[in-house]
């Protein structure tokens, strides 16, 4: 290390404590002092431009501003803040404009063109996922499967009450749907309902009592119960009525698959026959734009594999 | 002891006017400088043929999220290569510094290289050290204004070229230069150029050794890697000082014999080694924190010894062990061997990883909301999100299939077979439908396979995932 004897002696600050305790002086470079003053100047400029000092219940707002468009379409100019910057970025930032341009392309394309184009599909999926979460997930669940079977149809499975074609899905979203099945609790005896429930479960391959099944069969196709009006002779249902297909394994009102025993399954079907069904999907036309409905149509079509 | 009256808590920078020197280390350093400048300034202009993508050999495309480095294309998911590279640089620094001291500072650091160039310009315009000292002391007049102005102008020019060249690595160089001078380049290009012009001008022109002494963390932590065997630039005190100290070549002290008889050492106190030092220290005072191991003092002293006809090495590379009377520095010591081993492993892993970059890749994530769906025919369906990434420079046709789940069906809608454009990334939805024997609430392994079209010569890529069966 440096041989101090050849240098001038080590400088001290000149202070002395307790008689002989002294402090070495290693002078800081002068420019270092100037950089400190520069940070002070920077801070003052920052105070002038940006929100800085609390003053009572408010604060100094600074001269810098951010302009964005609020929910009513009015242009708003506020003091600079990251929240407004974020809104502005989402409205007119570089990426937002790119997204808008691509959305116009998708909006101008036919359903067939979108379904055949992997790029437009990927774009639709990611944009519609947000729309679905905002507007549809409250009932149908975030992934398209409701929390429980009963009130809202599962959009993930391949059973479509109102049809799974693009046209019918769009109609469902636009105009809404009214799912209705009359209650038979006062019309039919408990034994009749028991027989009908057994027949209905036999349609989807459940091993039920043969006698009750036969009686249910004739009731199903009789004018007294009239089930076949909507569910058709074969029990496969009608898209025009939104009547369920009773022959498949998907249950949208009675949670048959979730019942542990056959007796419980029968009970659950009986409950639906006795009480009927009243379900309503609101119309989204007017609430959502045409482009948004288009994106959601493709998205829902994709959720269940489509038809 | 200083009086409190003249105690300076802040020291102004002492201007340093390094004298030029010729010698083997100076030649080596000019060589390193020429190589570094050649690579840095010319690389953005090197064109390169690719199947797709830009025709620039090295291009960091931030917008497209791709780095083009000759025939290698680096994607964001290759970020760990950067981690590997930084680790290699770190270990290389430890390794080299352990053996030979601050080699990086003295020979390769851009602060040293750019300062060298700025000093060269300064000498070109203002002359050798005495002329520059005289110029700095004389009052401002036309001569001083012209010389200083010209120096700073040339410094700014080099600084500007440095900043502009850096920007060229992030865009198509010829196009970017044309845009730059017609006011059409992106704001970031101007901002970066102005910033780097300013920092280059300030650091290499004005701050110089202050950067190494006060700002640079590497300069400080390299000292920690020194040990007794590390090579250091040092002054042979025993030879230089003799028993009666150093002395100039005076009357009766001209020859070595005369000097030795008088007990005077070989150092003729010419001060050349101090004059050439870019950090303004006297190497004869021993190893100092300011020393960047540039070795110019060795060249200076060798020049003097040569002219006197005495042997070289009064100032030279040495080590603490040698200075303490030991023999030559040990090279094979545990620290050096350890760093070498780690370095080899890291380089090996990086080369292997880069060499085995997949031409395209497939990532699969299972949809977890919902975990499964019961279909109308009683089968169970699981959904998946697929991400495919074509890293090749040509169109790539892929067909998807599954393995490992008997009687299962893969449904990808209309995209069971897709054709990816060159360097295209794409997200796809997939669903697997199966009829489990028992509903047992367990997961079963399944593999999704992407098979390139026949004739592409590429192997299929597999991605393992699971199929969830609900409890019945």
XYZ file of C-alpha atoms in Angstrom:
779
model
C 0.000 0.000 0.000
C 0.930 3.626 -0.430
C 3.960 4.619 1.511
C 2.750 7.644 3.412
C 6.228 8.789 4.366
C 6.806 9.954 0.803
C 3.511 11.843 0.741
C 2.628 14.818 2.766
C 1.345 13.665 6.141
C -2.258 12.496 6.389
C -4.559 15.459 6.722
C -7.021 15.657 9.581
C -10.150 17.727 9.901
C -8.454 19.683 12.638
C -10.980 18.627 15.254
C -9.685 17.069 18.424
C -11.738 15.305 21.064
C -10.612 14.053 24.446
C -7.331 15.770 23.918
C -5.886 13.616 21.124
C -8.746 11.954 19.217
C -8.607 13.282 15.670
C -10.487 12.670 12.464
C -8.729 11.856 9.186
C -9.795 14.004 6.295
C -10.315 12.211 2.994
C -11.785 14.983 0.887
C -14.757 14.079 -1.266
C -14.341 15.007 -4.943
C -15.909 18.372 -5.521
C -18.032 17.149 -8.433
C -19.668 14.757 -6.001
C -20.945 17.788 -4.109
C -22.276 19.204 -7.381
C -24.174 15.998 -8.161
C -25.800 16.364 -4.754
C -26.895 19.898 -5.670
C -28.118 18.502 -9.005
C -30.397 16.038 -7.202
C -31.796 18.959 -5.198
C -32.548 20.828 -8.429
C -34.117 17.668 -9.859
C -36.366 17.371 -6.825
C -37.552 20.975 -7.185
C -38.337 20.469 -10.885
C -40.194 17.298 -9.927
C -42.305 19.184 -7.350
C -43.253 21.726 -9.992
C -44.264 19.093 -12.557
C -45.804 16.280 -10.535
C -48.029 15.758 -7.485
C -45.757 16.201 -4.503
C -46.539 18.042 -1.277
C -49.494 17.343 1.003
C -51.302 20.584 1.837
C -53.994 20.105 4.450
C -56.430 17.577 2.980
C -55.229 18.086 -0.571
C -51.841 18.211 -2.237
C -49.864 20.181 -4.812
C -50.945 18.836 -8.188
C -48.075 19.924 -10.387
C -48.127 21.302 -13.922
C -48.029 18.022 -15.852
C -51.399 16.746 -17.050
C -52.971 13.610 -18.463
C -55.909 13.603 -20.862
C -58.239 10.664 -21.310
C -61.855 9.955 -22.242
C -64.187 9.095 -19.375
C -67.067 6.593 -19.356
C -69.486 9.209 -20.778
C -67.204 9.899 -23.717
C -66.128 13.276 -22.361
C -62.504 14.304 -22.595
C -61.039 14.750 -19.134
C -57.755 16.468 -18.295
C -56.375 15.850 -14.818
C -53.126 16.379 -12.998
C -50.560 13.738 -13.885
C -51.222 10.442 -12.133
C -50.532 6.837 -12.998
C -54.197 5.853 -12.860
C -55.115 8.374 -15.549
C -51.985 7.428 -17.498
C -53.146 3.820 -17.427
C -56.625 4.737 -18.695
C -55.108 6.870 -21.438
C -52.767 4.047 -22.372
C -55.650 1.584 -22.582
C -57.571 4.034 -24.796
C -54.995 5.503 -27.107
C -51.708 3.791 -26.317
C -49.752 2.097 -29.101
C -50.929 -1.396 -28.144
C -54.532 -0.240 -27.660
C -54.587 1.199 -31.177
C -53.157 -2.024 -32.582
C -55.858 -3.963 -30.765
C -58.544 -1.622 -32.134
C -57.287 -2.071 -35.675
C -57.349 -5.853 -35.348
C -60.798 -5.742 -33.739
C -62.047 -3.870 -36.810
C -60.645 -6.615 -38.998
C -62.425 -9.287 -36.935
C -65.652 -7.251 -36.862
C -65.564 -7.015 -40.645
C -64.945 -10.722 -41.156
C -67.681 -13.328 -41.489
C -68.139 -15.980 -38.805
C -66.860 -18.592 -41.239
C -63.693 -16.550 -41.877
C -63.057 -16.145 -38.147
C -63.613 -19.825 -37.378
C -61.156 -20.852 -40.089
C -58.398 -18.417 -39.103
C -56.268 -19.469 -36.121
C -54.987 -15.904 -35.612
C -58.428 -14.317 -35.480
C -59.582 -17.159 -33.232
C -56.733 -16.603 -30.786
C -57.462 -12.855 -30.755
C -61.195 -13.452 -30.261
C -60.592 -15.911 -27.458
C -58.396 -13.581 -25.422
C -60.604 -10.510 -25.926
C -63.918 -12.358 -25.401
C -62.583 -14.026 -22.274
C -62.637 -10.602 -20.613
C -66.105 -9.789 -21.981
C -67.370 -13.147 -20.755
C -65.910 -12.574 -17.304
C -67.509 -9.113 -17.126
C -70.959 -9.994 -18.449
C -71.615 -13.749 -18.423
C -69.537 -15.297 -15.654
C -71.862 -14.117 -12.870
C -74.335 -16.858 -13.889
C -72.443 -19.210 -16.187
C -69.207 -19.281 -14.195
C -65.799 -17.926 -15.210
C -64.918 -20.963 -17.296
C -68.476 -21.427 -18.648
C -69.449 -23.979 -16.015
C -71.770 -22.659 -13.285
C -70.948 -23.343 -9.668
C -73.836 -25.806 -9.400
C -76.303 -27.582 -11.669
C -79.778 -26.056 -11.637
C -80.301 -22.451 -12.504
C -77.905 -21.835 -15.337
C -76.846 -24.071 -18.219
C -73.283 -25.310 -18.485
C -71.775 -23.794 -21.655
C -68.816 -26.156 -21.662
C -70.663 -29.371 -22.462
C -71.917 -30.364 -25.893
C -75.640 -30.238 -25.003
C -77.323 -27.100 -26.367
C -80.806 -26.223 -25.113
C -81.354 -23.534 -27.748
C -78.994 -24.854 -30.387
C -75.223 -24.669 -30.709
C -74.896 -23.225 -34.198
C -73.322 -19.784 -34.552
C -76.632 -18.284 -35.685
C -78.616 -19.665 -32.748
C -75.953 -18.702 -30.188
C -75.926 -15.156 -31.533
C -79.727 -15.060 -31.350
C -79.617 -16.320 -27.757
C -77.181 -13.597 -26.721
C -78.957 -10.847 -28.668
C -82.562 -11.526 -27.725
C -82.203 -13.521 -24.519
C -84.125 -16.732 -23.753
C -87.039 -17.724 -21.569
C -86.745 -21.337 -20.432
C -90.109 -22.536 -19.233
C -91.553 -25.874 -18.177
C -94.938 -25.912 -16.457
C -95.226 -27.383 -12.966
C -97.132 -30.658 -12.835
C -97.479 -30.873 -9.075
C -101.193 -30.029 -9.168
C -101.978 -31.748 -12.463
C -100.475 -35.173 -11.844
C -100.647 -37.483 -8.865
C -97.482 -38.318 -6.989
C -97.555 -41.839 -8.429
C -97.758 -40.430 -11.979
C -94.823 -38.171 -11.305
C -92.891 -41.127 -9.817
C -93.630 -43.143 -12.972
C -92.603 -40.253 -15.255
C -89.363 -39.777 -13.369
C -88.549 -43.458 -13.776
C -89.285 -43.293 -17.491
C -87.220 -40.129 -17.949
C -84.222 -41.715 -16.244
C -84.620 -44.869 -18.343
C -84.134 -42.713 -21.443
C -80.553 -42.006 -20.406
C -79.869 -45.672 -19.652
C -80.677 -45.828 -15.944
C -81.727 -49.218 -14.682
C -85.176 -48.388 -13.276
C -88.307 -50.286 -12.261
C -89.784 -51.729 -15.490
C -93.423 -51.382 -14.399
C -93.096 -47.712 -13.434
C -91.122 -47.123 -16.593
C -93.906 -48.510 -18.797
C -96.513 -46.414 -17.019
C -94.315 -43.335 -17.305
C -93.801 -44.051 -21.005
C -97.535 -43.944 -21.716
C -97.997 -40.849 -19.539
C -95.093 -39.096 -21.309
C -96.774 -39.590 -24.660
C -100.338 -38.928 -23.387
C -102.406 -35.774 -23.709
C -102.772 -35.722 -19.915
C -99.098 -34.883 -19.207
C -98.140 -33.936 -22.740
C -94.395 -34.102 -22.137
C -93.762 -35.048 -25.750
C -95.014 -31.642 -26.983
C -91.741 -30.104 -26.047
C -89.418 -32.997 -25.339
C -90.590 -34.798 -28.536
C -91.582 -38.404 -28.868
C -88.024 -39.650 -28.607
C -87.303 -37.356 -25.629
C -84.519 -35.535 -27.436
C -86.022 -32.081 -26.961
C -86.485 -29.125 -29.326
C -84.075 -26.207 -29.806
C -87.029 -23.962 -30.652
C -88.519 -24.602 -27.216
C -85.277 -24.808 -25.311
C -86.523 -28.177 -24.048
C -83.827 -30.457 -22.715
C -82.641 -33.625 -24.377
C -83.620 -36.290 -21.810
C -81.735 -39.114 -23.502
C -78.192 -37.833 -22.940
C -75.991 -37.761 -19.881
C -76.072 -34.005 -19.415
C -78.502 -32.641 -16.821
C -79.037 -28.935 -16.684
C -81.852 -28.545 -14.105
C -81.927 -31.696 -11.945
C -78.441 -32.627 -10.772
C -78.817 -36.318 -11.605
C -75.099 -36.960 -12.053
C -74.416 -35.518 -8.632
C -76.874 -37.799 -6.857
C -75.279 -40.748 -5.072
C -78.167 -43.246 -5.378
C -80.876 -44.072 -7.920
C -83.583 -43.169 -5.396
C -82.008 -39.727 -5.006
C -81.809 -39.307 -8.789
C -85.519 -40.145 -9.051
C -86.297 -37.641 -6.303
C -84.434 -34.891 -8.109
C -86.224 -35.511 -11.414
C -89.551 -35.666 -9.615
C -88.870 -32.302 -8.066
C -88.389 -30.726 -11.500
C -91.601 -32.315 -12.845
C -93.519 -31.211 -9.787
C -92.227 -27.629 -9.713
C -91.520 -26.915 -13.351
C -88.712 -24.702 -14.633
C -88.543 -20.977 -15.063
C -85.230 -19.663 -16.292
C -84.466 -16.439 -18.010
C -81.457 -15.223 -19.908
C -81.533 -11.447 -20.455
C -81.214 -9.897 -23.913
C -77.789 -8.330 -24.507
C -78.632 -6.399 -27.636
C -78.249 -2.737 -26.791
C -76.195 -3.525 -23.716
C -73.292 -4.895 -25.694
C -72.075 -3.604 -29.053
C -72.428 -5.685 -32.206
C -68.689 -6.422 -32.176
C -68.849 -7.561 -28.553
C -71.775 -9.871 -29.297
C -69.875 -11.251 -32.261
C -66.802 -11.958 -30.136
C -68.923 -13.586 -27.416
C -70.791 -15.710 -29.967
C -67.523 -17.152 -31.263
C -66.251 -17.600 -27.723
C -69.346 -19.442 -26.435
C -69.440 -21.504 -29.630
C -65.869 -22.529 -28.872
C -66.536 -23.258 -25.182
C -68.819 -26.165 -25.956
C -67.061 -27.290 -29.083
C -69.805 -25.746 -31.237
C -72.133 -27.247 -33.740
C -0.929 18.153 10.715
C -3.050 20.604 8.829
C -4.521 23.639 10.454
C -8.309 23.658 10.551
C -8.182 26.850 8.500
C -6.956 25.178 5.309
C -8.798 21.888 5.720
C -10.547 21.059 2.456
C -13.542 18.728 2.854
C -14.073 18.773 -0.907
C -11.176 18.317 -3.262
C -11.245 19.700 -6.793
C -10.102 17.292 -9.492
C -6.422 17.625 -10.345
C -6.122 17.766 -14.113
C -3.986 14.935 -15.487
C -2.029 15.294 -18.701
C -0.712 11.809 -19.486
C 2.344 11.712 -21.691
C 2.397 9.296 -24.597
C 4.602 6.240 -24.524
C 5.637 3.494 -26.917
C 6.179 -0.102 -25.981
C 4.851 -3.623 -26.006
C 1.896 -2.977 -23.670
C 0.926 0.176 -25.557
C 0.981 -1.847 -28.796
C -1.161 -4.561 -27.223
C -3.615 -1.938 -25.999
C -3.831 -0.274 -29.415
C -4.568 -3.737 -30.828
C -7.357 -4.382 -28.330
C -8.749 -0.912 -29.030
C -8.715 -1.420 -32.818
C -10.464 -4.774 -32.436
C -13.082 -3.464 -30.009
C -13.833 -0.361 -32.084
C -13.910 -2.400 -35.287
C -16.447 -4.816 -33.857
C -18.550 -2.179 -32.094
C -18.793 0.320 -34.930
C -19.005 -2.082 -37.894
C -21.133 -4.948 -36.552
C -24.511 -3.199 -37.070
C -23.610 -2.744 -40.740
C -22.840 -6.400 -41.366
C -25.567 -7.955 -43.514
C -26.686 -11.545 -43.054
C -28.894 -13.822 -45.166
C -31.867 -15.342 -43.369
C -34.845 -17.360 -44.535
C -37.043 -14.823 -42.827
C -36.436 -11.812 -40.640
C -34.096 -8.858 -41.075
C -30.866 -9.094 -43.099
C -28.778 -7.571 -40.295
C -26.262 -9.908 -38.627
C -26.880 -8.633 -35.104
C -30.234 -7.022 -34.365
C -32.064 -6.770 -31.069
C -35.701 -6.468 -32.144
C -37.507 -5.328 -28.995
C -40.870 -4.765 -30.684
C -40.831 -8.212 -32.286
C -39.383 -9.670 -29.077
C -36.592 -11.440 -30.946
C -32.830 -11.044 -30.821
C -31.080 -11.928 -34.078
C -27.444 -12.917 -33.533
C -26.060 -14.276 -36.792
C -27.815 -17.623 -37.331
C -29.233 -17.674 -33.821
C -32.638 -16.206 -33.001
C -33.192 -15.642 -29.286
C -36.752 -15.597 -27.981
C -38.017 -14.227 -24.660
C -38.243 -17.747 -23.232
C -34.479 -18.092 -23.803
C -33.883 -15.391 -21.193
C -31.943 -17.863 -19.044
C -29.213 -17.752 -21.697
C -28.686 -14.140 -20.671
C -28.442 -15.291 -17.057
C -25.888 -17.884 -18.176
C -23.918 -15.312 -20.147
C -23.833 -12.888 -17.221
C -22.681 -15.697 -14.913
C -19.925 -16.584 -17.369
C -18.804 -12.945 -17.525
C -18.791 -12.764 -13.724
C -16.735 -15.952 -13.319
C -14.429 -14.895 -16.133
C -13.811 -11.636 -14.264
C -13.126 -13.515 -11.003
C -10.855 -15.982 -12.802
C -8.811 -13.424 -14.716
C -8.612 -10.974 -11.832
C -7.437 -13.723 -9.475
C -4.581 -14.555 -11.836
C -3.545 -11.252 -13.356
C -5.242 -8.470 -11.428
C -7.253 -5.715 -13.024
C -6.721 -6.890 -16.589
C -10.293 -5.951 -17.450
C -9.797 -2.379 -16.218
C -6.476 -1.864 -17.915
C -7.053 -3.465 -21.293
C -10.736 -4.059 -22.028
C -12.981 -1.707 -20.058
C -14.787 0.729 -22.381
C -13.969 3.546 -19.951
C -10.256 2.833 -20.554
C -10.701 2.358 -24.321
C -12.728 5.520 -24.854
C -10.460 7.561 -22.580
C -7.507 6.351 -24.675
C -9.198 7.601 -27.838
C -10.131 10.934 -26.241
C -6.537 11.346 -25.011
C -5.308 10.577 -28.521
C -7.536 13.352 -29.914
C -6.387 15.716 -27.166
C -2.733 15.028 -28.016
C -3.409 15.365 -31.741
C -4.854 18.870 -31.341
C -3.012 20.264 -28.313
C 0.285 18.421 -28.487
C 2.344 16.428 -25.999
C 2.092 16.715 -22.197
C 4.233 19.898 -21.707
C 2.329 21.687 -24.467
C -1.008 20.726 -22.909
C 0.085 21.854 -19.443
C 1.260 25.160 -20.902
C -2.007 25.570 -22.810
C -4.082 24.918 -19.701
C -2.127 27.498 -17.731
C -2.131 30.287 -20.307
C -4.949 32.821 -20.309
C -7.720 32.432 -22.856
C -6.748 33.673 -26.279
C -7.497 32.774 -29.881
C -5.024 29.871 -29.940
C -6.388 28.349 -26.742
C -10.005 28.810 -27.825
C -9.407 27.151 -31.197
C -7.453 24.231 -29.744
C -9.862 23.573 -26.873
C -12.887 24.087 -29.112
C -11.561 21.694 -31.740
C -10.729 19.096 -29.063
C -14.180 19.224 -27.535
C -15.799 19.208 -30.973
C -13.955 16.033 -31.945
C -14.781 14.479 -28.555
C -18.448 15.251 -29.133
C -18.222 13.733 -32.610
C -16.768 10.472 -31.272
C -19.325 10.493 -28.449
C -22.154 11.032 -30.923
C -20.952 8.201 -33.172
C -20.729 5.995 -30.098
C -24.310 6.800 -29.081
C -25.700 6.481 -32.595
C -23.942 3.144 -33.149
C -25.439 1.730 -29.964
C -28.901 2.621 -31.254
C -28.205 0.839 -34.558
C -28.139 -2.525 -32.775
C -31.871 -2.118 -32.055
C -33.075 -1.463 -35.592
C -32.188 -1.848 -39.242
C -28.962 0.206 -39.375
C -29.100 1.842 -42.854
C -32.800 2.617 -42.529
C -32.424 3.903 -38.978
C -29.557 6.230 -39.932
C -31.618 7.638 -42.821
C -34.594 8.128 -40.498
C -32.372 9.603 -37.804
C -31.119 12.433 -39.975
C -34.513 13.191 -41.522
C -36.254 13.461 -38.162
C -38.324 10.301 -38.604
C -36.623 7.972 -36.117
C -38.482 6.937 -32.958
C -38.143 9.171 -29.900
C -36.252 6.403 -28.078
C -33.543 6.481 -30.782
C -32.928 10.213 -30.292
C -33.149 9.993 -26.504
C -30.692 7.076 -26.327
C -28.272 8.746 -28.729
C -28.347 12.038 -26.832
C -27.961 10.264 -23.484
C -25.019 8.124 -24.625
C -23.391 11.062 -26.411
C -23.580 13.013 -23.161
C -22.304 10.193 -20.946
C -19.477 9.278 -23.355
C -18.390 12.920 -23.605
C -18.517 13.452 -19.846
C -17.006 10.110 -18.788
C -14.200 9.837 -21.354
C -13.552 13.548 -21.857
C -14.018 15.136 -18.466
C -14.462 12.628 -15.627
C -11.919 10.015 -16.799
C -10.025 8.505 -13.837
C -12.738 9.826 -11.482
C -15.013 7.136 -12.921
C -12.565 4.388 -11.957
C -11.703 5.833 -8.571
C -15.073 7.011 -7.316
C -17.900 5.583 -9.449
C -17.017 2.104 -10.613
C -18.041 -0.780 -8.349
C -16.007 -3.300 -10.361
C -12.848 -1.361 -9.679
C -13.465 -1.764 -5.966
C -14.585 -5.344 -5.777
C -11.794 -6.577 -7.995
C -9.407 -5.654 -5.201
C -11.154 -8.256 -3.045
C -10.166 -10.973 -5.522
C -6.480 -10.226 -5.200
C -4.278 -12.638 -3.292
C -0.542 -12.963 -2.744
C -0.065 -14.593 -6.162
C -2.107 -12.138 -8.216
C -0.055 -10.297 -10.806
C 0.268 -6.602 -10.008
C 2.107 -3.783 -11.719
C 4.831 -2.868 -9.262
C 8.109 -1.127 -8.788
C 11.127 -3.202 -7.810
C 11.903 -1.209 -4.708
C 15.087 -3.067 -3.776
C 16.589 -2.514 -7.205
C 15.302 1.000 -7.688
C 16.168 2.444 -4.317
C 19.342 0.597 -3.416
C 20.460 1.420 0.088
C 20.644 5.196 -0.334
C 17.438 5.781 -2.298
C 16.832 6.820 -5.872
C 18.813 9.571 -7.526
C 18.923 11.390 -10.822
C 21.739 10.805 -13.265
C 24.096 13.341 -11.738
C 27.817 13.800 -12.008
C 29.545 10.722 -10.617
C 26.248 8.855 -10.743
C 26.153 8.071 -14.454
C 27.076 4.420 -14.650
C 25.656 1.540 -12.766
C 28.959 0.852 -11.132
C 29.208 4.383 -9.802
C 25.683 4.256 -8.520
C 26.109 0.886 -6.846
C 29.282 2.099 -5.195
C 27.318 5.059 -3.836
C 24.474 2.786 -2.712
C 22.062 4.482 -5.128
C 19.448 2.346 -6.866
C 18.637 1.980 -10.560
C 15.741 4.419 -10.525
C 16.996 7.628 -12.087
C 13.887 9.469 -10.878
C 13.084 10.660 -14.403
C 9.367 10.685 -13.564
C 8.377 9.141 -16.917
C 6.317 6.437 -15.182
C 4.342 9.126 -13.334
C 3.859 11.255 -16.449
C 2.299 8.467 -18.502
C -0.104 7.345 -15.774
C -3.714 8.013 -16.828
C -4.826 8.048 -13.171
C -2.044 10.313 -12.048
C -0.403 8.092 -9.441
C 3.221 7.222 -8.750
C 3.604 3.455 -9.098
C 6.766 3.665 -6.970
C 4.517 4.229 -3.958
C 3.258 0.691 -4.306
C -0.114 -0.825 -5.187
C -2.840 1.811 -5.012
C -6.607 1.705 -5.373
C -6.429 4.090 -8.343
C -4.165 1.778 -10.387
C -6.091 0.249 -13.298
C -3.183 -2.009 -14.309
C -2.873 -0.396 -17.714
C 0.889 -1.202 -17.655
C 1.874 2.025 -19.431
C 4.371 2.769 -16.627
C 6.074 -0.519 -17.496
C 6.477 0.665 -21.089
C 7.773 4.016 -19.838
C 10.373 2.520 -17.532
C 11.410 -0.101 -20.120
C 12.034 2.735 -22.599
C 14.340 4.462 -20.135
C 16.157 1.271 -19.134
C 16.653 0.408 -22.811
C 18.150 3.812 -23.506
C 20.505 3.427 -20.549
C 21.366 -0.092 -21.621
C 20.237 -1.486 -18.282
C 18.013 -4.491 -17.932
C 14.262 -4.001 -18.100
C 11.819 -4.734 -15.311
C 12.391 -2.001 -12.754
C 8.681 -1.477 -13.128
C 6.946 -4.670 -14.176
C 4.394 -7.311 -13.447
C 5.080 -8.889 -10.088
C 3.092 -10.278 -7.181
C 2.923 -9.804 -3.443
C 4.657 -13.170 -2.999
C 7.580 -12.109 -5.216
C 7.806 -8.743 -3.481
C 7.986 -10.508 -0.136
C 10.992 -12.443 -1.410
C 9.171 -15.491 -2.688
C 9.782 -17.057 -6.055
C 7.399 -16.658 -8.987
C 3.661 -16.493 -8.460
C 1.859 -19.816 -8.205
C -0.655 -20.245 -11.010
C -2.298 -23.549 -10.024
C -3.971 -22.628 -6.795
C -7.375 -23.796 -5.540
C -9.161 -20.506 -6.227
C -7.989 -20.350 -9.832
C -8.771 -24.020 -10.455
C -12.212 -23.625 -8.879
C -13.133 -20.622 -11.006
C -11.787 -22.402 -14.092
C -13.961 -25.443 -13.354
C -17.109 -23.368 -12.782
C -16.336 -21.363 -15.913
C -15.946 -24.506 -18.007
C -19.211 -25.960 -16.696
C -21.125 -22.717 -17.318
C -19.710 -22.302 -20.843
C -20.396 -25.957 -21.587
C -23.997 -25.749 -20.419
C -24.656 -22.561 -22.374
C -23.115 -23.935 -25.581
C -25.108 -27.165 -25.163
C -28.330 -25.252 -24.530
C -27.849 -22.917 -27.487
C -26.811 -25.812 -29.718
C -29.936 -27.756 -28.800
C -32.428 -24.952 -29.330
C -35.658 -26.583 -30.529
C -36.723 -25.408 -34.012
C -40.266 -25.056 -32.718
C -41.856 -25.638 -29.358
C -45.114 -26.619 -27.784
C -46.394 -25.657 -24.354
C -49.551 -27.129 -22.857
C -51.471 -25.939 -19.835
C -54.579 -27.634 -18.553
C -57.707 -25.518 -18.202
C -58.617 -25.631 -14.514
C -61.898 -23.797 -14.604
C -63.700 -26.161 -14.972
C -61.386 -29.109 -14.389
C -63.634 -31.419 -16.385
C -66.914 -31.444 -18.295
C -69.369 -34.339 -18.597
C -70.492 -34.738 -22.191
C -73.904 -35.824 -23.477
C -72.628 -39.282 -24.383
C -71.288 -39.740 -20.855
C -67.649 -39.183 -21.715
C -65.410 -36.902 -19.669
C -63.732 -33.956 -21.320
C -60.668 -31.995 -20.183
C -59.688 -28.755 -21.901
C -56.158 -27.469 -22.592
C -54.487 -24.316 -23.821
C -51.722 -24.948 -26.330
C -49.006 -22.499 -27.286
C -46.964 -23.266 -30.365
C -43.988 -21.254 -31.475
C -42.403 -21.660 -34.880
C -38.775 -20.604 -34.517
C -37.808 -21.663 -38.037
C -37.550 -19.269 -40.921
C -40.144 -21.073 -43.009
C -43.785 -22.138 -42.846
C -44.344 -25.102 -40.547
C -47.289 -27.476 -40.829
C -48.162 -29.279 -37.593
C -50.601 -32.093 -36.882
C -51.661 -32.699 -33.292
C -52.345 -36.056 -31.676
C -52.339 -37.636 -28.234
C -50.565 -40.604 -26.701
C -50.952 -42.550 -23.488
C -54.706 -42.487 -22.978
C -56.509 -45.438 -24.617
C -59.682 -44.710 -26.602
C -59.328 -40.980 -25.970
C -60.170 -38.470 -28.660
C -58.421 -35.159 -29.319
C -60.688 -32.359 -30.476
C -59.067 -29.200 -31.758
C -61.988 -27.959 -33.785
C -60.787 -26.864 -37.201
C -57.134 -26.676 -36.181
C -56.102 -30.294 -35.816
C -53.664 -29.471 -38.595
C -52.338 -25.936 -38.798
C -49.701 -24.136 -40.803
C -47.635 -21.626 -38.868
C -46.033 -18.739 -40.683
C -42.272 -18.261 -40.208
C -41.553 -17.208 -36.606
C -45.259 -17.255 -35.740
C -46.528 -17.834 -32.219
C -50.055 -19.067 -31.712
C -52.450 -20.074 -28.976
C -54.873 -22.922 -29.607
C -57.634 -24.608 -27.626
C -57.677 -28.367 -27.351
C -59.992 -30.817 -25.632
C -59.490 -34.462 -24.850
C -62.532 -36.721 -24.511
C -62.298 -40.117 -22.859
C -64.539 -42.741 -21.314
C -62.849 -43.762 -18.056
C -63.566 -47.268 -16.733
C -64.103 -45.945 -13.231
C -64.723 -42.431 -12.020
C -62.001 -42.423 -9.387
C -61.092 -38.757 -8.952
C -57.541 -39.342 -10.182
C -55.347 -37.837 -12.868
C -53.929 -39.884 -15.727
C -50.840 -38.931 -17.713
C -51.401 -38.016 -21.331
C -49.026 -36.630 -23.918
C -49.918 -34.111 -26.586
C -47.799 -34.553 -29.703
C -47.157 -32.047 -32.472
C -45.921 -33.760 -35.615
C -44.446 -31.623 -38.409
C -45.519 -32.345 -41.963
C -43.583 -35.042 -43.779
C -40.667 -33.540 -45.648
C -39.895 -30.859 -43.090
C -37.228 -33.112 -41.590
C -38.135 -31.993 -38.076
C -38.842 -34.401 -35.213
C -42.187 -34.404 -33.414
C -42.413 -32.520 -30.128
C -44.201 -33.988 -27.123
C -45.630 -32.263 -24.081
C -46.733 -34.279 -21.086
C -49.853 -33.225 -19.210
C -52.626 -34.914 -17.238
C -56.241 -35.916 -17.761
C -58.468 -35.490 -14.734
C -61.254 -37.980 -14.059
C -63.881 -36.810 -11.567
C -65.073 -38.951 -8.673
C -68.285 -40.703 -9.728
